[in-house]
Coordinates of C-alpha atoms and ligand atoms in Angstrom, one line a residue:
X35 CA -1.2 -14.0 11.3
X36 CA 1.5 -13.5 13.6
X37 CA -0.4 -11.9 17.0
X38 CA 1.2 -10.3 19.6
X39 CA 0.8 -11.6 23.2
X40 CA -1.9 -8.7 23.9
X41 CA -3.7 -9.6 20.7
X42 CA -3.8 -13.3 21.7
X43 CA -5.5 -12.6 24.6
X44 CA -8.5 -10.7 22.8
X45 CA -8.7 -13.4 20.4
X46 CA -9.2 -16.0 23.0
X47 CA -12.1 -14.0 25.3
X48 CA -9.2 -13.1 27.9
X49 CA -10.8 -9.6 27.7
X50 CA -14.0 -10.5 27.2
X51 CA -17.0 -11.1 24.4
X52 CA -17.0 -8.5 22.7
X53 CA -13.5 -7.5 22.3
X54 CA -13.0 -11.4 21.0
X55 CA -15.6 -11.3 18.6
X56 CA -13.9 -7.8 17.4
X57 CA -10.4 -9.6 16.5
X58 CA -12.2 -12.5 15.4
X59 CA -13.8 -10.3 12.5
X60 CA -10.4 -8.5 12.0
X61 CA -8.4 -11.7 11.9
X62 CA -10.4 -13.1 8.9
X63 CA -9.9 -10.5 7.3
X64 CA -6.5 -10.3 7.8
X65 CA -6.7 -13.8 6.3
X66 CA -8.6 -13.3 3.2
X67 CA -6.0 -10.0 2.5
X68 CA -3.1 -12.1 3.9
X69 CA -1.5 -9.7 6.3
X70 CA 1.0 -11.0 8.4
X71 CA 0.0 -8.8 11.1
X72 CA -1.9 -6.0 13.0
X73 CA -1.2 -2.5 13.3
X74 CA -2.2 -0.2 16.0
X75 CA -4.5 2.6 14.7
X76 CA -4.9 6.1 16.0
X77 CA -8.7 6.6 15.1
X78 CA -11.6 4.6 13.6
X79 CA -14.7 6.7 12.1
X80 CA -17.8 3.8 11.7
X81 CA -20.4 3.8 8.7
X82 CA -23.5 1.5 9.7
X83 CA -25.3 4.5 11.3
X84 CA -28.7 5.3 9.4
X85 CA -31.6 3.1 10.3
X86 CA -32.6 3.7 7.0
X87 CA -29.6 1.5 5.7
X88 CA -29.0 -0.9 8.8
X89 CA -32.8 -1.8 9.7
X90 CA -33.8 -4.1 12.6
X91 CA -31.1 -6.5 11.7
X92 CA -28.5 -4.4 12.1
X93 CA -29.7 -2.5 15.0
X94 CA -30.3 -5.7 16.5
X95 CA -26.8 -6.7 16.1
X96 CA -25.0 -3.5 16.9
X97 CA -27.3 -4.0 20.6
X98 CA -25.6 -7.7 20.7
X99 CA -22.3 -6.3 20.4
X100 CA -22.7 -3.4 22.8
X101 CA -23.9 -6.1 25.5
X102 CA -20.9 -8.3 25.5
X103 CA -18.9 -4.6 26.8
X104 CA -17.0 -3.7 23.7
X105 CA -15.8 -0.3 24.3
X106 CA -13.6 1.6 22.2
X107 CA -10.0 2.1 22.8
X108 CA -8.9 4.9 20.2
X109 CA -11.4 8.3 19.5
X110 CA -14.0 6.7 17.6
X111 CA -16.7 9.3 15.8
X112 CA -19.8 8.0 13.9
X113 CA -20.9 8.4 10.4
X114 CA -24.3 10.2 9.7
X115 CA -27.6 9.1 10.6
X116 CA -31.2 8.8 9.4
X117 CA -32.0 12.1 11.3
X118 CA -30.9 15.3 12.6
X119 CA -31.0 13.9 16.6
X120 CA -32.3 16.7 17.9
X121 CA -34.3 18.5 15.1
X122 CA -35.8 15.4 13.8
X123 CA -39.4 16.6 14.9
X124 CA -38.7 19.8 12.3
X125 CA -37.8 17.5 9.7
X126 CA -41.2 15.2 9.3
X127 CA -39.3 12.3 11.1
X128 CA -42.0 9.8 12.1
X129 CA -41.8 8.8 16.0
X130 CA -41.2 5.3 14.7
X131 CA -38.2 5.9 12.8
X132 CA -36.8 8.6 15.7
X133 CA -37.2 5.8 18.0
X134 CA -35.1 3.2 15.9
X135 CA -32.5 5.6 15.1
X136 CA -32.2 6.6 18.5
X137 CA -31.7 3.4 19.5
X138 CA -28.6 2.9 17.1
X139 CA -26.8 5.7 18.7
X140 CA -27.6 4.5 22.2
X141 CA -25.9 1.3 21.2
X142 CA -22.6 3.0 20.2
X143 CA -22.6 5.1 22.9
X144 CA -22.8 2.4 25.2
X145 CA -19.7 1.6 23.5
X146 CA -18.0 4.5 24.0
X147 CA -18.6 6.6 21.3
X148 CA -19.9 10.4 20.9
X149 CA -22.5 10.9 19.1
X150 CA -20.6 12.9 16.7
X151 CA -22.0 11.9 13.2
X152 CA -20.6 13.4 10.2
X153 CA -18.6 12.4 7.0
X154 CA -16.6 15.1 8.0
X155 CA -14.9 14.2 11.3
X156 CA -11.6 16.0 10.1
X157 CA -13.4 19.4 10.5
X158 CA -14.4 18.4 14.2
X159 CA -11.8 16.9 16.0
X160 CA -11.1 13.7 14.5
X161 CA -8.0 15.1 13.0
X162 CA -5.0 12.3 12.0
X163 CA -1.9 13.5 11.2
X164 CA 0.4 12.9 8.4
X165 CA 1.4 9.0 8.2
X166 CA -1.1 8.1 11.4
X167 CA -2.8 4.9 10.8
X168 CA -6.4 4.8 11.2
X169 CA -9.4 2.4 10.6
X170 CA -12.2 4.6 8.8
X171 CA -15.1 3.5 7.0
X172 CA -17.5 6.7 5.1
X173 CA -15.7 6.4 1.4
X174 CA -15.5 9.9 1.2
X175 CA -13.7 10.8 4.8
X176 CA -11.4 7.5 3.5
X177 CA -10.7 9.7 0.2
X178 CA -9.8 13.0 2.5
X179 CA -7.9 11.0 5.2
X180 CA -5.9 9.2 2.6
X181 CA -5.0 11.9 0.3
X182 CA -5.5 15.3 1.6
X183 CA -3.6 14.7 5.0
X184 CA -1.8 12.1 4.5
X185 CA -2.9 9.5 6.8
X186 CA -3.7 5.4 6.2
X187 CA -6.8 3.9 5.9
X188 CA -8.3 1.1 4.0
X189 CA -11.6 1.5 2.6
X190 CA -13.4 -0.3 6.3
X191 CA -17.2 -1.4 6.5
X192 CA -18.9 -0.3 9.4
X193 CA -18.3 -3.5 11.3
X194 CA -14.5 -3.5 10.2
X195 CA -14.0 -0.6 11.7
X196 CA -15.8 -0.9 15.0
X197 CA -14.2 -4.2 15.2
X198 CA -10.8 -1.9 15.3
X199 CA -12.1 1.0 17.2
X200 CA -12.6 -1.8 19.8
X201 CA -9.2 -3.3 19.8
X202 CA -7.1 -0.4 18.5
X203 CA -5.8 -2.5 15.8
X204 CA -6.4 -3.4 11.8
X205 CA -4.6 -5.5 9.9
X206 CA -1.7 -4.4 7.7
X207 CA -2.4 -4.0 3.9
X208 CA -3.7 -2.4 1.4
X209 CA -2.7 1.3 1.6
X210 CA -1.5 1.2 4.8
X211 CA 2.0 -0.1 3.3
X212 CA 4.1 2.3 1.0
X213 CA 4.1 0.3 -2.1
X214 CA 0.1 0.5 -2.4
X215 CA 0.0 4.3 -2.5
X216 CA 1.6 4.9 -5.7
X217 CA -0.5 6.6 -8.8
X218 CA -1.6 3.9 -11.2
X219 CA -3.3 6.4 -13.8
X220 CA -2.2 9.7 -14.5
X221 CA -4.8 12.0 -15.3
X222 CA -4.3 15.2 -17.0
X223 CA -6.8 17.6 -16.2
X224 CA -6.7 20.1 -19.2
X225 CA -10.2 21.7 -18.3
X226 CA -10.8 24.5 -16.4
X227 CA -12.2 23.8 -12.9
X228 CA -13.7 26.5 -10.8
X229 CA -16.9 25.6 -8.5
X230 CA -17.3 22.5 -6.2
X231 CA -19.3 20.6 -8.7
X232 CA -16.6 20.7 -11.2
X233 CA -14.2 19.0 -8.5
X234 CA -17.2 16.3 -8.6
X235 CA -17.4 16.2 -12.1
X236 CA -14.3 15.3 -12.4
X237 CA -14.1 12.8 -9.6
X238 CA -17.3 11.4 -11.1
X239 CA -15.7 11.1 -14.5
X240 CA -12.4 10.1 -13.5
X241 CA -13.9 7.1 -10.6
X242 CA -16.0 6.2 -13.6
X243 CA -13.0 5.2 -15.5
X244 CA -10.0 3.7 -13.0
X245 CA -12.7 2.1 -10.4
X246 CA -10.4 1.4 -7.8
X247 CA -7.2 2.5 -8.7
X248 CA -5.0 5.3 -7.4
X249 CA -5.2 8.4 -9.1
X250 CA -2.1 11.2 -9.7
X251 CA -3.7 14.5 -11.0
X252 CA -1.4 16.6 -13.1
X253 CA -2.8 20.0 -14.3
X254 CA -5.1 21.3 -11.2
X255 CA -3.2 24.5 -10.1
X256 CA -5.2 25.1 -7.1
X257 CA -7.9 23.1 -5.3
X258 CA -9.1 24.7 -1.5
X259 CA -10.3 22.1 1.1
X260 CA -13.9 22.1 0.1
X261 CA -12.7 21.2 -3.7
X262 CA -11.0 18.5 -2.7
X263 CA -13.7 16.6 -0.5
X264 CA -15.7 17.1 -3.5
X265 CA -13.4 15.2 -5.7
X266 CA -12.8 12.7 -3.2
X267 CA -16.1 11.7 -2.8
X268 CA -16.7 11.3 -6.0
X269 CA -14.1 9.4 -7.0
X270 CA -15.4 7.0 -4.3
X271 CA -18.5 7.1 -5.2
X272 CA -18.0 6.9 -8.9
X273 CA -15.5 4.4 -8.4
X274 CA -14.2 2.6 -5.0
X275 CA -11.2 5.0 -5.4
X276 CA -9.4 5.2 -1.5
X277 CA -6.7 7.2 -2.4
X278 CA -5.6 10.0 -4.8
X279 CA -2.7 12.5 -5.6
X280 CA -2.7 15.6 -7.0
X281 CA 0.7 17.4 -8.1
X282 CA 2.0 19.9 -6.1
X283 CA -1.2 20.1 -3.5
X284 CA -1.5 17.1 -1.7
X285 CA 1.0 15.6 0.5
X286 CA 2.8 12.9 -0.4
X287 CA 2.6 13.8 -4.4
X288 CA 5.1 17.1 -2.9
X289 CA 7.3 15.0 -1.6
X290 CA 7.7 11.8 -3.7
X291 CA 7.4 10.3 -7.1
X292 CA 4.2 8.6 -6.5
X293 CA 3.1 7.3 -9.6
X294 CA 4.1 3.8 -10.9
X295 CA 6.2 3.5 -13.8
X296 CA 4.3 2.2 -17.2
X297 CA 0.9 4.2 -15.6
X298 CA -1.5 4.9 -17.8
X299 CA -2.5 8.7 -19.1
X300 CA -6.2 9.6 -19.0
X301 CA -6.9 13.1 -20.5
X302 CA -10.0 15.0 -19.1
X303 CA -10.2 17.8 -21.3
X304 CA -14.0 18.3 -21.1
X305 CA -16.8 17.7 -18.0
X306 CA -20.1 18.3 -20.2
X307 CA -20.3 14.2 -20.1
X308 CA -20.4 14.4 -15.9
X309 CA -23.2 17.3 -16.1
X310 CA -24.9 15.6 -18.8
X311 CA -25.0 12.2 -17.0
X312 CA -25.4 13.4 -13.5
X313 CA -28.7 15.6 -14.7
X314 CA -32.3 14.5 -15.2
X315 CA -34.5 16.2 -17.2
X316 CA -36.7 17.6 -14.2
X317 CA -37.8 21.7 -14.2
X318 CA -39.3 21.7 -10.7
X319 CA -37.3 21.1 -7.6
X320 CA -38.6 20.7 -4.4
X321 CA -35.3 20.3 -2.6
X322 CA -32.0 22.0 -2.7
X323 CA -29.3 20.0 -0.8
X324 CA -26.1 21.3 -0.3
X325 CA -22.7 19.8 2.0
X326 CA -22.0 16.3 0.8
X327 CA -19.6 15.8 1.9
X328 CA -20.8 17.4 5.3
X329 CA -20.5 21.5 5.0
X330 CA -18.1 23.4 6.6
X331 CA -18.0 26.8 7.8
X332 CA -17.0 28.6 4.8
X333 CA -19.7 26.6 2.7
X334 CA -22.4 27.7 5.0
X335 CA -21.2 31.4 4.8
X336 CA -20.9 31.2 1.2
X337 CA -24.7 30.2 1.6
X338 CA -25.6 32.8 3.3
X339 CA -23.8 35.2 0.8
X340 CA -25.9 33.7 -2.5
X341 CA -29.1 33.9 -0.5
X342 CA -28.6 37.7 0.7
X343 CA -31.3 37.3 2.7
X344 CA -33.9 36.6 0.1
X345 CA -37.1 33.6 0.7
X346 CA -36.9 30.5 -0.6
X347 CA -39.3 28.6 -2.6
X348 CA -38.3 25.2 -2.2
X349 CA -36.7 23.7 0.5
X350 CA -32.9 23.8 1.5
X351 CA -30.9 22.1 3.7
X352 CA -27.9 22.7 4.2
X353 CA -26.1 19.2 5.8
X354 CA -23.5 18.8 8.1
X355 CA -22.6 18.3 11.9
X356 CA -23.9 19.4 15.4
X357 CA -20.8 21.0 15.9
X358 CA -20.4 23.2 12.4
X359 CA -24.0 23.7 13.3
X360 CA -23.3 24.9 16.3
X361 CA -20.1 27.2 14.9
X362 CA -22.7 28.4 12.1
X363 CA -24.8 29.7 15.2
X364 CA -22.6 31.7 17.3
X365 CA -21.3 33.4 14.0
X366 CA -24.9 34.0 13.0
X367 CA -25.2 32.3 10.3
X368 CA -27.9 30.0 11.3
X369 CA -30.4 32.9 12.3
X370 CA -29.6 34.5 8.5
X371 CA -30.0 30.8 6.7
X372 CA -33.1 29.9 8.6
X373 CA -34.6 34.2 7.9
X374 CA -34.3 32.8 4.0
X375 CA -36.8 29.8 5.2
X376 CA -33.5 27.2 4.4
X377 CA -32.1 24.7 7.3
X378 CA -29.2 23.6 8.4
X379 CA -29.7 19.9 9.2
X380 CA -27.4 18.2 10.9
X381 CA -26.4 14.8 12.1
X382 CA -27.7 13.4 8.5
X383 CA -27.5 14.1 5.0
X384 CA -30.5 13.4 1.8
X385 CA -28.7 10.0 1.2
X386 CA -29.4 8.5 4.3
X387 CA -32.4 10.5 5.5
X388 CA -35.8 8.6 4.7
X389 CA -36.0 11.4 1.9
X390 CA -38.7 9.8 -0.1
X391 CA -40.8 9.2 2.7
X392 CA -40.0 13.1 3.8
X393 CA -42.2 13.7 0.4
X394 CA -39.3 14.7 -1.6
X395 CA -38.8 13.8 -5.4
X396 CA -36.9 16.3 -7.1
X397 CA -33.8 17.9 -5.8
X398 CA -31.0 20.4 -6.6
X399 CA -27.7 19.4 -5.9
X400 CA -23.7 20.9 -6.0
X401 CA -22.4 17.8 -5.0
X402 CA -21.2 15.0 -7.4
X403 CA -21.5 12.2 -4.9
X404 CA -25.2 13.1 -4.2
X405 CA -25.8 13.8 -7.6
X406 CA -24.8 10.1 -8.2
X407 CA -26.2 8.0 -5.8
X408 CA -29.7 10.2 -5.5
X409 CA -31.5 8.5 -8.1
X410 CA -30.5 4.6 -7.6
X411 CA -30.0 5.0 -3.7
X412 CA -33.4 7.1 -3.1
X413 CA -35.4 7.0 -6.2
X414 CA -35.2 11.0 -6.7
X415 CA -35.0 13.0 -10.1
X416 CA -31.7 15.4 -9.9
X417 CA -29.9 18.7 -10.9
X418 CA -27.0 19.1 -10.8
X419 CA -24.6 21.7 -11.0
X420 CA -22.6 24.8 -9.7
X421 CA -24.2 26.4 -5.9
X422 CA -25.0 29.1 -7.4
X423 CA -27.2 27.8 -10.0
X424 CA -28.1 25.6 -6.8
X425 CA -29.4 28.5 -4.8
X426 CA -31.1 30.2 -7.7
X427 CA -33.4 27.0 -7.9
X428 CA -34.3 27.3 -4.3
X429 CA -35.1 31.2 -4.7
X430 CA -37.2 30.4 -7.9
X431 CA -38.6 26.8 -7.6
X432 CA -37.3 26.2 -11.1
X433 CA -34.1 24.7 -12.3
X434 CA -33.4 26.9 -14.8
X435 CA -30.8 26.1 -18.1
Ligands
LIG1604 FE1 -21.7 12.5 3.6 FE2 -24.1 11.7 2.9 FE3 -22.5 12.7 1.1 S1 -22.8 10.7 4.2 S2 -20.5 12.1 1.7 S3 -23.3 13.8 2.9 S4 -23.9 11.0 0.8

């Protein structure tokens, strides 16, 4: 790869350890994707976060790292965690795994990152801009940055992107160059699509199909922000999708032809296949999850509406960050949620919360992406389907056809 003078440096330990083991890992990969060089990066976002996921080997080697002083150089925000960090007590976390989990954070804030952990970091601050590149890791935050806004990211692992947090670089390829963000497959969505788990339907249906192809959406009028995190992280979660356009809505299918010539048509006329897949045959629930990706504001309000102040039977958590959280408070939202018995958990998400060991085994879910990896990822039985049939479940105990 052709380095500049500054990046030689890091390479050979002129700025120490840890930033040399940093553009040791990006060179290599720079290698094995043959890019002929780097490219500074605005932000990184790092998966790797959940001691559920990373265990003592990982936490072990995130410590290493952190004490050969690699700090980052760009805003750097963290993926979710095992835990809420500072309600973990409310949630049944054992002192064992609060300990571990803590000490992951510690690590990456010795390197110079807040503590912010969310899938979401575009609703809190780690905002790109149109054509910014960035170094991001959570699939579904990769989907949003990508597509929604505009900005360039590969699809990073955790130690990818740290590795460019810490040198303000990644190497350039993939969709980070123009010619890999065209539409491969155009999909023409003839079905109606309303709630937030149809947008996860479809990305479930259509990831299913093109794995990790780009996809150019004809035939969706209008999607809101929420909608399209939904369908985002589906199609990443379905498939290893990184990038998608939709006609007229997102930014670079307004102001370009981005779809290759000879792509292929794929016609969704019908999600009963995604519903009928994503659903086991389970009657009791025992806990409703909703925001994955990470809620935002107008999610929890539209909680709040559904529950109108009625108990819950189940349990409900509502997932996002300390910072919605904390919005969610001052509006009063959080006093009406928790009134209804329901949480807002944040910090973490069911996926990579110890849910099993939590006692759960049979949860409610608007979210396609959840809906997906619940049963393989954490062994649970699933519904899924619109929030409101959601919220009913939770009111009732019952999923209910
Ligand atoms: Fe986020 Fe967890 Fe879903 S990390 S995208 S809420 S699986």
């Amino acid at each position: 790869m052709n380095l500049t003078r500054e990046e030689r440096q890091m390479l050979n330990g002129e700025q120490g350890e840890g930033v040399q083991k940093a553009m040791e890992i990006l060179v290599a990969l720079g290698e094995i994707y043959n890019a002929g060089e780097m490219i500074e990066i605005k932000s990184a976002q790092v998966a790797g976060v959940s001691y559920k996921n990373l265990g003592d080997a990982g936490l072990e080697f995130l410590e290493e790292w952190a004490k050969k002083r690699a700090v980052v150089r760009v805003p750097t925000t963290l993926n979710p965690a095992g835990m809420d960090l500072r309600d973990w007590k409310k949630l049944g976390i054992s002192e064992e795994f609060a300990e571990k989990q803590l000490m992951v954070v510690k690590a990456y804030e010795r390197m110079g990152i807040k503590p912010t952990c969310t899938c979401t970091p575009y609703l809190v601050g780690n905002l790109p801009v149109f054509g910014d590149h960035i170094a991001w890791s959570e699939s579904s935050a990769v989907c949003y940055a990508n597509s929604v806004i505009g900005a360039r990211t590969n699809r990073e692992g955790g130690p990818s992107a740290l590795a460019a947090a810490i040198t303000g670089r990644t190497p350039l390829h993939g969709y980070h160059l123009e010619e890999n963000r065209m539409g491969e497959f155009i999909i023409e969505v003839k079905c109606k699509l309303d709630k937030i788990s149809d947008f996860g339907a479809l990305g479930y249906l259509v990831g299913k199909k093109i794995g990790h192809s780009v996809p150019y959406f004809e035939g969706i009028r209008r999607a809101d922000m929420d909608q399209l995190k939904a369908l985002g992280a589906a199609l990443a979660a379905s498939g290893a999708v990184a990038l998608f356009h939709v006609e007229g809505i997102t930014p670079e299918a307004r102001s370009h032809n981005m779809v290759s010539e000879g792509a292929e048509t794929i016609v969704i006329d019908s999600l009963e296949e995604a519903y009928w897949e994503l659903n086991s045959k389970t009657r009791e629930i025992d806990l409703v999850a909703i925001g994955c990706p990470h809620a935002s504001l107008a999610e929890i309000e539209r909680v709040v509406d559904l529950l109108k102040g009625r108990e819950i039977k189940t349990r409900l958590w509502i997932t996002t960050s300390s910072e919605v959280k904390e919005m969610a408070k001052r509006k009063g939202l959080l006093e009406e949620i928790e009134r209804s018995g329901a949480d807002i958990v944040a910090d973490t998400c069911m996926i990579v919360a110890p849910i099993r060991d939590l006692g759960f085994r049979n949860v409610a879910t608007n979210a396609g992406k959840a809906a997906f990896y619940a049963p393989s990822h954490c062994g649970l039985n699933v519904r899924f389907g619109s929030l409101e049939r959601c919220i009913e479940a939770a009111i009732t105990g019952r999923w209910e056809w």
